[in-house]
Amino acid sequence: MDIDYRLAFNMAPVGLVLSRNRAIVDCNQHLCEMFGATHEQLTGQSFQILYPSADEYERIGARMLPILNAKGHYADDRIMKRVDGRLKGETFWCHVTGRALNRAAPHESGIWTFEDLSSRRPVKAELTAREREVAAHLMDGMTSKEIGRALVISHRTVEIYRARLMRKYKASTTADLVHKLIEG
């Protein structure tokens, strides 16, 4: 059987991106639809265009660098932003997985998948960039100390962010908060 890899790339059920130095070299149709943009609008652009803020783009890039260096791959759930179309500017939860083609220089080139989680996990509360990071780690089952180490902040600071999240989501316990974050 002869497989057309270009067709497979374009028809994949998840968003796919080939990257070089944190810029989009190529992407499939599913990614374009997810972000409400054309192939031309995305190719050649920095991944920053897909983030709610430049600060989040920088922080996530710095956080994943040592993990990509050590393991060669990285995955997380994060808030992303639609680029264009009728939902332009809308934020949504996205599962992102990537693999560096060169572990010694992880941002040099890689392949990334993007899965839109908005049907399972809508964004309802307005959260700061740091609150989104803490929320994502809480949903992964991490403790305040583990989150603090991952984000390079004190566990007490994590507890302050968790308390803010609990107020915003009207949660009585951390378990209730995680449940509400997952449901939206």
Backbone as a printed PyTorch tensor [residue, N CA C, xyz], in Angstrom:
tensor([[[  0.8350,  -1.1780,   0.0000],
         [  0.0000,   0.0000,   0.0000],
         [  0.8840,   1.2480,   0.0000]],

        [[  0.6100,   2.1590,  -0.8980],
         [  1.3740,   3.3940,  -1.0020],
         [  0.6440,   4.4710,  -0.1940]],

        [[  1.3220,   5.0490,   0.8000],
         [  0.7100,   6.0530,   1.6630],
         [  1.1690,   7.4470,   1.2300]],

        [[  0.2150,   8.3390,   1.0800],
         [  0.5050,   9.7270,   0.7600],
         [  0.6300,  10.4800,   2.0940]],

        [[  1.8760,  10.7100,   2.5420],
         [  2.0990,  11.3290,   3.8490],
         [  1.5940,  12.7560,   3.9070]],

        [[  1.6310,  13.4820,   2.8230],
         [  1.1100,  14.8560,   2.8130],
         [ -0.3990,  14.8420,   3.0610]],

        [[ -1.1010,  13.9090,   2.4210],
         [ -2.5440,  13.7830,   2.6300],
         [ -2.8250,  13.3970,   4.0830]],

        [[ -2.0440,  12.4640,   4.6270],
         [ -2.2180,  12.0500,   6.0300],
         [ -2.0010,  13.2360,   6.9680]],

        [[ -0.9790,  14.0490,   6.7170],
         [ -0.6960,  15.2420,   7.5170],
         [ -1.8910,  16.1890,   7.4740]],

        [[ -2.3930,  16.4570,   6.2850],
         [ -3.5030,  17.3990,   6.1270],
         [ -4.8160,  16.8850,   6.7010]],

        [[ -5.0480,  15.5830,   6.6820],
         [ -6.3200,  15.0170,   7.1250],
         [ -6.2910,  14.5000,   8.5630]],

        [[ -5.1900,  14.6890,   9.2760],
         [ -5.0780,  14.2080,  10.6620],
         [ -6.2120,  14.7880,  11.5130]],

        [[ -6.7210,  13.9940,  12.4760],
         [ -7.8360,  14.4540,  13.3170],
         [ -7.4290,  15.4340,  14.4240]],

        [[ -6.1660,  15.8410,  14.4550],
         [ -5.6800,  16.8520,  15.3980],
         [ -4.9060,  17.8940,  14.6040]],

        [[ -4.7230,  19.0680,  15.2060],
         [ -3.8980,  20.0880,  14.5660],
         [ -2.4430,  19.6670,  14.6050]],

        [[ -1.7670,  19.7650,  13.4850],
         [ -0.3460,  19.4130,  13.3930],
         [  0.4620,  20.6150,  12.9160]],

        [[  1.6530,  20.7770,  13.5160],
         [  2.5360,  21.8780,  13.1420],
         [  3.9700,  21.3680,  13.0650]],

        [[  4.6590,  21.7460,  12.0330],
         [  6.1090,  21.5740,  11.9470],
         [  6.6870,  22.9310,  12.2920]],

        [[  7.6620,  22.9490,  13.2240],
         [  8.1820,  24.2330,  13.6960],
         [  9.6890,  24.3360,  13.5360]],

        [[ 10.1430,  25.5690,  13.4870],
         [ 11.5710,  25.8790,  13.5030],
         [ 11.7270,  27.1620,  14.3040]],

        [[ 12.5290,  27.0960,  15.3640],
         [ 12.7790,  28.2610,  16.2260],
         [ 11.4810,  28.9310,  16.6900]],

        [[ 10.5360,  28.0980,  17.1240],
         [  9.2360,  28.5180,  17.6580],
         [  8.4040,  29.3000,  16.6410]],

        [[  8.6160,  28.9980,  15.3690],
         [  7.7980,  29.5730,  14.3010],
         [  7.1450,  28.4280,  13.5330]],

        [[  5.9900,  28.6910,  12.9620],
         [  5.2210,  27.6960,  12.2260],
         [  5.7680,  27.5930,  10.8040]],

        [[  6.3780,  26.4510,  10.4900],
         [  6.9060,  26.2070,   9.1520],
         [  5.7920,  25.6620,   8.2630]],

        [[  4.9820,  24.7600,   8.8210],
         [  3.8470,  24.1870,   8.0940],
         [  2.8130,  23.7500,   9.1140]],

        [[  1.5570,  23.7300,   8.7030],
         [  0.4800,  23.2780,   9.5810],
         [ -0.6040,  22.6360,   8.7220]],

        [[ -1.4340,  21.8320,   9.3690],
         [ -2.4940,  21.1720,   8.6070],
         [ -3.8070,  21.9580,   8.6870]],

        [[ -4.7840,  21.5000,   7.9210],
         [ -6.0770,  22.1730,   7.8360],
         [ -6.8000,  22.1890,   9.1830]],

        [[ -6.6740,  21.1000,   9.9500],
         [ -7.3550,  21.0290,  11.2470],
         [ -6.8660,  22.1550,  12.1690]],

        [[ -5.5650,  22.4330,  12.1700],
         [ -5.0330,  23.5170,  13.0010],
         [ -5.6000,  24.8560,  12.5320]],

        [[ -5.6490,  25.0600,  11.2170],
         [ -6.1980,  26.3050,  10.6790],
         [ -7.6430,  26.5040,  11.1340]],

        [[ -8.4380,  25.4490,  11.0560],
         [ -9.8400,  25.5320,  11.4790],
         [ -9.9410,  25.8050,  12.9720]],

        [[ -9.1080,  25.1480,  13.7710],
         [ -9.1350,  25.3190,  15.2260],
         [ -8.8720,  26.7680,  15.6250]],

        [[ -7.9260,  27.4070,  14.9460],
         [ -7.5460,  28.7680,  15.2950],
         [ -8.2360,  29.8200,  14.4240]],

        [[ -9.1130,  29.3740,  13.5160],
         [ -9.8850,  30.3040,  12.6920],
         [ -9.0330,  31.0930,  11.7220]],

        [[ -7.9740,  30.4640,  11.2140],
         [ -7.0540,  31.1800,  10.3340],
         [ -6.7720,  30.3690,   9.0770]],

        [[ -6.2230,  31.0380,   8.0750],
         [ -5.8180,  30.3370,   6.8600],
         [ -4.3870,  29.8370,   7.0240]],

        [[ -4.0200,  28.9120,   6.1620],
         [ -2.6570,  28.3890,   6.1480],
         [ -1.6670,  29.5400,   5.9480]],

        [[ -2.0060,  30.4680,   5.0800],
         [ -1.1400,  31.6150,   4.7840],
         [ -0.9830,  32.5320,   5.9890]],

        [[ -2.0520,  32.6730,   6.7960],
         [ -1.9710,  33.5240,   7.9870],
         [ -1.0640,  32.9350,   9.0550]],

        [[ -0.9220,  31.6030,   9.0780],
         [ -0.1600,  30.9490,  10.1360],
         [  1.2840,  30.6130,   9.7540]],

        [[  1.5070,  30.1430,   8.5360],
         [  2.8700,  29.7360,   8.1690],
         [  3.8080,  30.9410,   8.1640]],

        [[  4.9750,  30.7120,   8.7410],
         [  5.9660,  31.7740,   8.8720],
         [  5.8070,  32.6100,  10.1280]],

        [[  4.6960,  32.4410,  10.8430],
         [  4.4350,  33.2220,  12.0440],
         [  5.0430,  32.5520,  13.2810]],

        [[  5.3620,  33.3610,  14.2760],
         [  5.7850,  32.8580,  15.5780],
         [  4.5800,  32.1950,  16.2470]],

        [[  4.8300,  31.1780,  17.0670],
         [  3.7530,  30.5580,  17.8480],
         [  3.0580,  31.5850,  18.7380]],

        [[  3.7070,  32.7150,  18.9950],
         [  3.1330,  33.7380,  19.8660],
         [  1.7420,  34.1580,  19.4080]],

        [[  1.4670,  34.0940,  18.1110],
         [  0.1700,  34.4800,  17.5610],
         [ -0.9740,  33.6270,  18.1480]],

        [[ -0.6410,  32.4290,  18.6590],
         [ -1.6520,  31.4990,  19.1810],
         [ -1.8760,  31.6320,  20.6880]],

        [[ -1.1190,  32.4990,  21.3440],
         [ -1.1950,  32.6540,  22.8010],
         [ -2.0060,  33.8810,  23.1930]],

        [[ -2.6460,  33.8480,  24.3690],
         [ -3.3920,  35.0240,  24.8340],
         [ -2.5050,  36.2440,  25.0770]],

        [[ -1.2130,  36.0100,  25.4080],
         [ -0.3160,  37.1470,  25.6510],
         [  1.1250,  36.7590,  25.3340]],

        [[  1.9480,  37.7750,  25.0760],
         [  3.3720,  37.5550,  24.8200],
         [  4.0400,  36.9740,  26.0550]],

        [[  3.5910,  37.4030,  27.2420],
         [  4.1510,  36.9170,  28.4960],
         [  3.9520,  35.4010,  28.6330]],

        [[  2.7420,  34.9040,  28.3130],
         [  2.4930,  33.4680,  28.4010],
         [  3.3380,  32.6960,  27.4000]],

        [[  3.4850,  33.2380,  26.2070],
         [  4.3230,  32.6170,  25.1860],
         [  5.7550,  32.4600,  25.6970]],

        [[  6.2920,  33.5080,  26.2980],
         [  7.6660,  33.4790,  26.8170],
         [  7.7970,  32.5140,  27.9890]],

        [[  6.8640,  32.5740,  28.9320],
         [  6.9430,  31.7080,  30.1260],
         [  6.8190,  30.2400,  29.7740]],

        [[  5.8700,  29.8980,  28.9030],
         [  5.6970,  28.4920,  28.5340],
         [  6.9180,  28.0090,  27.7530]],

        [[  7.4520,  28.8390,  26.8840],
         [  8.6640,  28.4710,  26.1440],
         [  9.8310,  28.1970,  27.0720]],

        [[ 10.0020,  29.0430,  28.0810],
         [ 11.0910,  28.8470,  29.0530],
         [ 10.8480,  27.6070,  29.9050]],

        [[  9.5730,  27.3530,  30.2700],
         [  9.2470,  26.1980,  31.1100],
         [  9.4730,  24.8830,  30.3610]],

        [[  9.1470,  24.8480,  29.0850],
         [  9.2620,  23.5730,  28.3750],
         [ 10.6670,  23.2840,  27.8740]],

        [[ 11.5280,  24.2800,  27.7890],
         [ 12.8800,  24.0870,  27.2720],
         [ 13.6680,  23.0050,  28.0240]],

        [[ 13.7620,  23.0600,  29.3660],
         [ 14.5280,  22.0050,  30.0500],
         [ 13.8840,  20.6200,  29.9240]],

        [[ 12.5640,  20.5730,  29.8210],
         [ 11.8720,  19.2790,  29.6780],
         [ 12.1450,  18.7050,  28.2910]],

        [[ 12.0730,  19.5490,  27.2650],
         [ 12.4010,  19.1010,  25.9090],
         [ 13.8650,  18.6550,  25.8260]],

        [[ 14.7310,  19.3890,  26.5150],
         [ 16.1480,  19.0370,  26.5470],
         [ 16.3650,  17.6640,  27.1630]],

        [[ 15.6920,  17.4000,  28.2770],
         [ 15.8870,  16.1480,  29.0130],
         [ 15.1690,  14.9670,  28.3640]],

        [[ 13.9400,  15.1730,  27.9360],
         [ 13.1070,  14.0620,  27.4580],
         [ 12.9400,  14.0160,  25.9450]],

        [[ 13.0790,  15.1530,  25.3060],
         [ 12.8640,  15.2020,  23.8680],
         [ 11.4110,  15.4170,  23.4860]],

        [[ 10.5090,  15.4140,  24.4750],
         [  9.0870,  15.6530,  24.2000],
         [  8.4710,  16.4260,  25.3610]],

        [[  7.2900,  17.0000,  25.1080],
         [  6.6150,  17.8350,  26.1020],
         [  5.1150,  17.7900,  25.8370]],

        [[  4.3160,  17.8600,  26.8970],
         [  2.8520,  17.9190,  26.7480],
         [  2.2580,  18.6880,  27.9180]],

        [[  1.1960,  19.4370,  27.6470],
         [  0.4340,  20.0870,  28.7020],
         [ -0.9250,  20.5320,  28.1680]],

        [[ -1.7830,  20.9710,  29.0680],
         [ -3.0440,  21.6220,  28.7200],
         [ -2.8380,  23.0990,  29.0020]],

        [[ -3.2170,  23.9350,  28.0540],
         [ -3.0250,  25.3670,  28.2410],
         [ -4.1390,  26.1320,  27.5350]],

        [[ -4.2490,  27.3970,  27.8780],
         [ -5.2080,  28.2780,  27.2170],
         [ -4.5270,  28.8580,  25.9690]],

        [[ -5.2210,  28.7650,  24.8410],
         [ -4.7320,  29.3250,  23.5840],
         [ -5.7600,  30.3550,  23.0990]],

        [[ -5.4530,  31.0520,  22.0120],
         [ -6.3380,  32.1120,  21.5110],
         [ -6.5880,  31.9270,  20.0190]],

        [[ -7.8480,  32.0380,  19.6300],
         [ -8.2020,  31.9470,  18.2160],
         [ -7.6840,  33.1990,  17.5020]],

        [[ -7.1550,  33.0040,  16.3120],
         [ -6.4670,  34.0670,  15.5800],
         [ -7.4160,  34.9370,  14.7690]],

        [[ -8.4040,  34.3160,  14.1140],
         [ -9.2410,  35.0710,  13.1870],
         [-10.6040,  34.3900,  13.0870]],

        [[-11.4190,  34.8680,  12.1880],
         [-12.7410,  34.2790,  11.9690],
         [-13.7700,  34.7970,  12.9460]],

        [[-14.9160,  34.1370,  12.9750],
         [-16.0210,  34.6110,  13.8200],
         [-15.7110,  34.5130,  15.3110]],

        [[-14.7460,  33.6700,  15.7080],
         [-14.3860,  33.5290,  17.1230],
         [-13.0560,  34.2210,  17.4490]],

        [[-12.6170,  35.1400,  16.6020],
         [-11.3360,  35.8400,  16.7720],
         [-11.1780,  36.3620,  18.2000]],

        [[-10.0210,  36.0430,  18.8100],
         [ -9.7250,  36.5160,  20.1620],
         [-10.2530,  35.6200,  21.2660]],

        [[-11.1290,  34.6620,  20.9330],
         [-11.6760,  33.7650,  21.9550],
         [-10.5550,  32.8840,  22.5100]],

        [[-10.5480,  32.7010,  23.8250],
         [ -9.5860,  31.7900,  24.4400],
         [-10.2400,  30.4320,  24.6280]],

        [[ -9.4060,  29.3820,  24.5880],
         [ -9.9190,  28.0220,  24.7520],
         [ -8.8190,  27.1220,  25.2960]],

        [[ -9.2430,  26.0620,  26.0090],
         [ -8.2850,  25.0870,  26.5100],
         [ -7.8300,  24.2140,  25.3570]],

        [[ -6.5270,  23.9300,  25.3330],
         [ -5.9370,  23.1450,  24.2560],
         [ -4.8980,  22.1890,  24.8500]],

        [[ -4.9130,  20.9420,  24.4010],
         [ -3.8730,  19.9870,  24.7960],
         [ -2.7840,  20.0550,  23.7250]],

        [[ -1.5680,  20.3580,  24.1550],
         [ -0.4470,  20.5260,  23.2380],
         [  0.6120,  19.4780,  23.5530]],

        [[  1.0590,  18.7860,  22.5180],
         [  2.1140,  17.7830,  22.6490],
         [  3.1520,  18.0620,  21.5850]],

        [[  4.4210,  17.9720,  21.9650],
         [  5.4650,  18.2330,  20.9910],
         [  6.6740,  17.3450,  21.1650]],

        [[  7.4290,  17.2390,  20.1090],
         [  8.6750,  16.4690,  20.1170],
         [  9.7360,  17.2900,  19.4020]],

        [[ 10.8870,  17.4450,  20.0810],
         [ 12.0260,  18.1410,  19.4790],
         [ 12.7470,  17.1740,  18.5460]],

        [[ 13.1130,  17.6420,  17.3740],
         [ 13.8590,  16.8010,  16.4510],
         [ 15.3310,  16.7460,  16.8350]],

        [[ 15.7900,  17.7430,  17.6090],
         [ 17.1590,  17.7800,  18.1040],
         [ 17.1000,  18.1580,  19.5790]],

        [[ 17.2810,  17.1740,  20.4770],
         [ 17.1780,  17.4440,  21.9150],
         [ 18.2070,  18.4470,  22.4040]],

        [[ 19.3450,  18.5260,  21.7580],
         [ 20.3870,  19.4670,  22.1760],
         [ 19.9720,  20.9200,  21.9080]],

        [[ 19.0890,  21.1260,  20.9300],
         [ 18.5600,  22.4580,  20.6070],
         [ 17.0580,  22.2990,  20.3910]],

        [[ 16.2940,  22.1420,  21.4940],
         [ 14.8840,  21.7470,  21.3980],
         [ 13.9690,  22.6660,  20.6090]],

        [[ 14.2380,  23.9710,  20.5950],
         [ 13.3650,  24.8750,  19.8450],
         [ 13.7620,  24.9540,  18.3690]],

        [[ 14.9080,  24.3700,  18.0210],
         [ 15.4130,  24.4380,  16.6510],
         [ 14.3840,  23.9100,  15.6460]],

        [[ 13.8450,  22.7150,  15.8940],
         [ 12.8070,  22.1720,  15.0170],
         [ 12.0320,  21.1040,  15.7730]],

        [[ 10.7480,  20.9840,  15.4300],
         [  9.9200,  20.0050,  16.1250],
         [  8.6130,  19.7660,  15.4160]],

        [[  7.8750,  18.8190,  15.9530],
         [  6.5250,  18.5450,  15.4730],
         [  5.5890,  18.6190,  16.6710]],

        [[  4.4460,  19.2810,  16.4780],
         [  3.5080,  19.5770,  17.5600],
         [  2.0930,  19.1840,  17.1750]],

        [[  1.3410,  18.6880,  18.1720],
         [ -0.0810,  18.4290,  17.9710],
         [ -0.8700,  19.3540,  18.8840]],

        [[ -2.0250,  19.7700,  18.4060],
         [ -2.9280,  20.6420,  19.1610],
         [ -4.3110,  20.0150,  19.1260]],

        [[ -4.8880,  19.8270,  20.3110],
         [ -6.2400,  19.2720,  20.4090],
         [ -7.1180,  20.2650,  21.1550]],

        [[ -8.1650,  20.7260,  20.5170],
         [ -9.1160,  21.6810,  21.0980],
         [ -9.9440,  20.9650,  22.1590]],

        [[ -9.8550,  21.4380,  23.4070],
         [-10.5940,  20.8230,  24.5140],
         [-11.8510,  21.6160,  24.8810]],

        [[-12.1980,  22.6280,  24.0990],
         [-13.2780,  23.5360,  24.4840],
         [-14.6330,  22.8570,  24.6390]],

        [[-14.8840,  21.7710,  23.9230],
         [-16.1780,  21.1030,  24.0800],
         [-16.2690,  20.3910,  25.4260]],

        [[-15.1240,  20.0000,  25.9800],
         [-15.0990,  19.3180,  27.2860],
         [-14.7560,  20.2560,  28.4270]],

        [[-14.0500,  21.3440,  28.1060],
         [-13.5400,  22.2280,  29.1470],
         [-13.6300,  23.6780,  28.6890]],

        [[-14.8170,  24.2630,  28.7490],
         [-14.9270,  25.6630,  28.3070],
         [-14.2330,  26.6170,  29.2760]],

        [[-13.7830,  27.7470,  28.7630],
         [-13.1930,  28.8010,  29.5900],
         [-14.3340,  29.7200,  29.9850]],

        [[-14.6630,  29.7260,  31.2750],
         [-15.7830,  30.5610,  31.7160],
         [-15.3420,  31.7670,  32.5240]],

        [[-14.3970,  31.5820,  33.4300],
         [-13.9390,  32.6980,  34.2590],
         [-12.7710,  33.4070,  33.5720]],

        [[-12.6880,  34.7080,  33.7930],
         [-11.5510,  35.4710,  33.2790],
         [-10.3810,  35.2230,  34.2200]],

        [[ -9.3300,  34.6360,  33.7030],
         [ -8.1750,  34.2880,  34.5200],
         [ -6.9350,  35.0200,  34.0300]],

        [[ -6.0310,  35.2960,  34.9660],
         [ -4.7380,  35.8570,  34.5800],
         [ -3.8820,  34.7310,  34.0060]],

        [[ -2.7780,  35.1050,  33.3850],
         [ -1.8710,  34.1050,  32.8100],
         [ -1.3890,  33.1370,  33.8840]],

        [[ -1.0070,  33.6530,  35.0470],
         [ -0.4990,  32.7950,  36.1250],
         [ -1.6170,  31.9090,  36.6780]],

        [[ -2.8300,  32.4460,  36.7960],
         [ -3.9580,  31.6180,  37.2510],
         [ -4.2110,  30.4710,  36.2800]],

        [[ -4.0820,  30.7340,  34.9800],
         [ -4.2620,  29.6580,  33.9930],
         [ -3.2000,  28.5790,  34.1590]],

        [[ -1.9600,  28.9990,  34.4140],
         [ -0.8840,  28.0220,  34.6160],
         [ -1.1460,  27.1770,  35.8590]],

        [[ -1.5110,  27.8190,  36.9480],
         [ -1.7950,  27.0890,  38.1860],
         [ -2.9820,  26.1570,  37.9720]],

        [[ -4.0250,  26.6360,  37.3010],
         [ -5.2060,  25.8080,  37.0300],
         [ -4.8350,  24.5770,  36.2230]],

        [[ -4.0070,  24.7480,  35.2010],
         [ -3.5960,  23.6140,  34.3650],
         [ -2.8640,  22.5710,  35.1950]],

        [[ -1.9870,  23.0050,  36.0970],
         [ -1.2530,  22.0600,  36.9450],
         [ -2.1680,  21.4090,  37.9860]],

        [[ -3.1170,  22.1530,  38.5180],
         [ -4.0780,  21.5650,  39.4600],
         [ -4.8650,  20.4460,  38.7820]],

        [[ -5.2480,  20.6640,  37.5210],
         [ -6.0070,  19.6450,  36.7900],
         [ -5.1510,  18.4160,  36.4980]],

        [[ -3.8310,  18.5790,  36.5390],
         [ -2.9240,  17.4350,  36.3720],
         [ -2.6860,  16.7200,  37.6940]],

        [[ -3.3220,  17.2120,  38.7790],
         [ -3.2100,  16.5500,  40.0780],
         [ -1.9770,  16.9380,  40.8760]],

        [[ -1.3280,  18.0290,  40.5110],
         [ -0.1120,  18.4410,  41.2130],
         [ -0.4390,  19.1610,  42.5170]],

        [[  0.4370,  19.0170,  43.5120],
         [  0.3070,  19.7200,  44.7890],
         [  0.8560,  21.1340,  44.6350]],

        [[  0.6090,  21.9710,  45.6410],
         [  1.1270,  23.3430,  45.6120],
         [  2.6470,  23.3570,  45.5200]],

        [[  3.3080,  22.4590,  46.2510],
         [  4.7700,  22.4110,  46.2050],
         [  5.2540,  21.9960,  44.8190]],

        [[  4.6000,  21.0120,  44.2070],
         [  4.9810,  20.5740,  42.8640],
         [  4.7520,  21.6830,  41.8390]],

        [[  3.6210,  22.3790,  41.9700],
         [  3.3270,  23.4870,  41.0590],
         [  4.3520,  24.5930,  41.2400]],

        [[  4.6800,  24.8930,  42.4920],
         [  5.6840,  25.9170,  42.7770],
         [  7.0210,  25.6030,  42.1280]],

        [[  7.4530,  24.3330,  42.2250],
         [  8.7150,  23.9310,  41.5870],
         [  8.6110,  24.0600,  40.0630]],

        [[  7.4840,  23.6400,  39.4990],
         [  7.3120,  23.6900,  38.0380],
         [  7.2970,  25.1250,  37.5240]],

        [[  6.6960,  26.0420,  38.2930],
         [  6.5690,  27.4340,  37.8500],
         [  7.6600,  28.3420,  38.4170]],

        [[  8.5290,  27.7670,  39.2480],
         [  9.6130,  28.5000,  39.9000],
         [  9.0480,  29.6620,  40.7210]],

        [[  8.0570,  29.3340,  41.5460],
         [  7.4930,  30.2740,  42.5120],
         [  7.3070,  29.5070,  43.8150]],

        [[  7.0900,  30.2040,  44.9140],
         [  6.9310,  29.5220,  46.1960],
         [  5.5720,  28.8190,  46.2590]],

        [[  5.5070,  27.7610,  47.0760],
         [  4.2270,  27.0560,  47.2060],
         [  3.1810,  27.9500,  47.8650]],

        [[  3.6240,  28.9100,  48.6650],
         [  2.6730,  29.8490,  49.2820],
         [  2.0400,  30.7560,  48.2170]],

        [[  2.8230,  31.1460,  47.2420],
         [  2.2930,  31.9450,  46.1330],
         [  1.2820,  31.1140,  45.3450]],

        [[  1.5960,  29.8440,  45.1350],
         [  0.6530,  28.9410,  44.4540],
         [ -0.6540,  28.8860,  45.2410]],

        [[ -0.5680,  28.8190,  46.5710],
         [ -1.7770,  28.7560,  47.4000],
         [ -2.6130,  30.0220,  47.2740]],

        [[ -1.9660,  31.1610,  47.0990],
         [ -2.7000,  32.4250,  46.8900],
         [ -3.4610,  32.3490,  45.5620]],

        [[ -2.7950,  31.8750,  44.5100],
         [ -3.4670,  31.7400,  43.2140],
         [ -4.6030,  30.7190,  43.2790]],

        [[ -4.3760,  29.6310,  44.0030],
         [ -5.4300,  28.6200,  44.1460],
         [ -6.6360,  29.2220,  44.8730]],

        [[ -6.3850,  30.0300,  45.9050],
         [ -7.4800,  30.6820,  46.6440],
         [ -8.2580,  31.6240,  45.7140]],

        [[ -7.5460,  32.3610,  44.8530],
         [ -8.2230,  33.2410,  43.8890],
         [ -9.0950,  32.4270,  42.9300]],

        [[ -8.5370,  31.3030,  42.4620],
         [ -9.3010,  30.4350,  41.5630],
         [-10.5480,  29.9050,  42.2690]],

        [[-10.3980,  29.5230,  43.5320],
         [-11.5480,  28.9970,  44.2810],
         [-12.6400,  30.0580,  44.4100]],

        [[-12.2380,  31.3160,  44.6340],
         [-13.2270,  32.4040,  44.7020],
         [-13.9150,  32.6070,  43.3580]],

        [[-13.1220,  32.6580,  42.2890],
         [-13.6840,  32.8940,  40.9550],
         [-14.6350,  31.7800,  40.5280]],

        [[-14.3250,  30.5510,  40.9180],
         [-15.1560,  29.4110,  40.5280],
         [-16.1470,  29.0030,  41.6230]],

        [[-16.1460,  29.7740,  42.7360],
         [-17.0460,  29.4920,  43.8620],
         [-16.9210,  28.0320,  44.2980]],

        [[-15.6650,  27.6090,  44.4890],
         [-15.3730,  26.2310,  44.9020],
         [-15.0840,  26.2020,  46.3980]],

        [[-15.5310,  25.1520,  47.0510],
         [-15.3340,  25.0400,  48.4930],
         [-14.0730,  24.2510,  48.8600]],

        [[-13.6180,  23.3810,  47.9780],
         [-12.4090,  22.5920,  48.2110],
         [-11.5870,  22.5590,  46.9200]],

        [[-10.3430,  22.0960,  47.0330],
         [ -9.5070,  21.9710,  45.8400],
         [-10.1120,  20.9580,  44.8700]],

        [[-10.6400,  19.8640,  45.4130],
         [-11.2750,  18.8550,  44.5530],
         [-12.4660,  19.4600,  43.8090]],

        [[-13.2540,  20.2800,  44.5140],
         [-14.3940,  20.9540,  43.8860],
         [-13.8960,  21.9200,  42.7990]],

        [[-12.7930,  22.6180,  43.0810],
         [-12.2050,  23.5320,  42.1020],
         [-11.7790,  22.7760,  40.8430]],

        [[-11.0760,  21.6690,  41.0180],
         [-10.6170,  20.8870,  39.8660],
         [-11.8210,  20.4140,  39.0540]],

        [[-12.8440,  19.9480,  39.7520],
         [-14.0650,  19.5090,  39.0590],
         [-14.6650,  20.6430,  38.2430]],

        [[-14.7440,  21.8370,  38.8350],
         [-15.3170,  22.9820,  38.1330],
         [-14.4250,  23.4640,  37.0000]],

        [[-13.1180,  23.3670,  37.1630],
         [-12.1980,  23.7440,  36.0800],
         [-12.3770,  22.8040,  34.8930]],

        [[-12.5060,  21.5160,  35.1680],
         [-12.6760,  20.5370,  34.1000],
         [-13.9980,  20.7430,  33.3830]],

        [[-15.0410,  21.0220,  34.1530],
         [-16.3610,  21.2500,  33.5450],
         [-16.4640,  22.6240,  32.9190]],

        [[-15.6210,  23.5370,  33.3590],
         [-15.6850,  24.8970,  32.8390],
         [-16.3000,  25.7900,  33.8480]]])
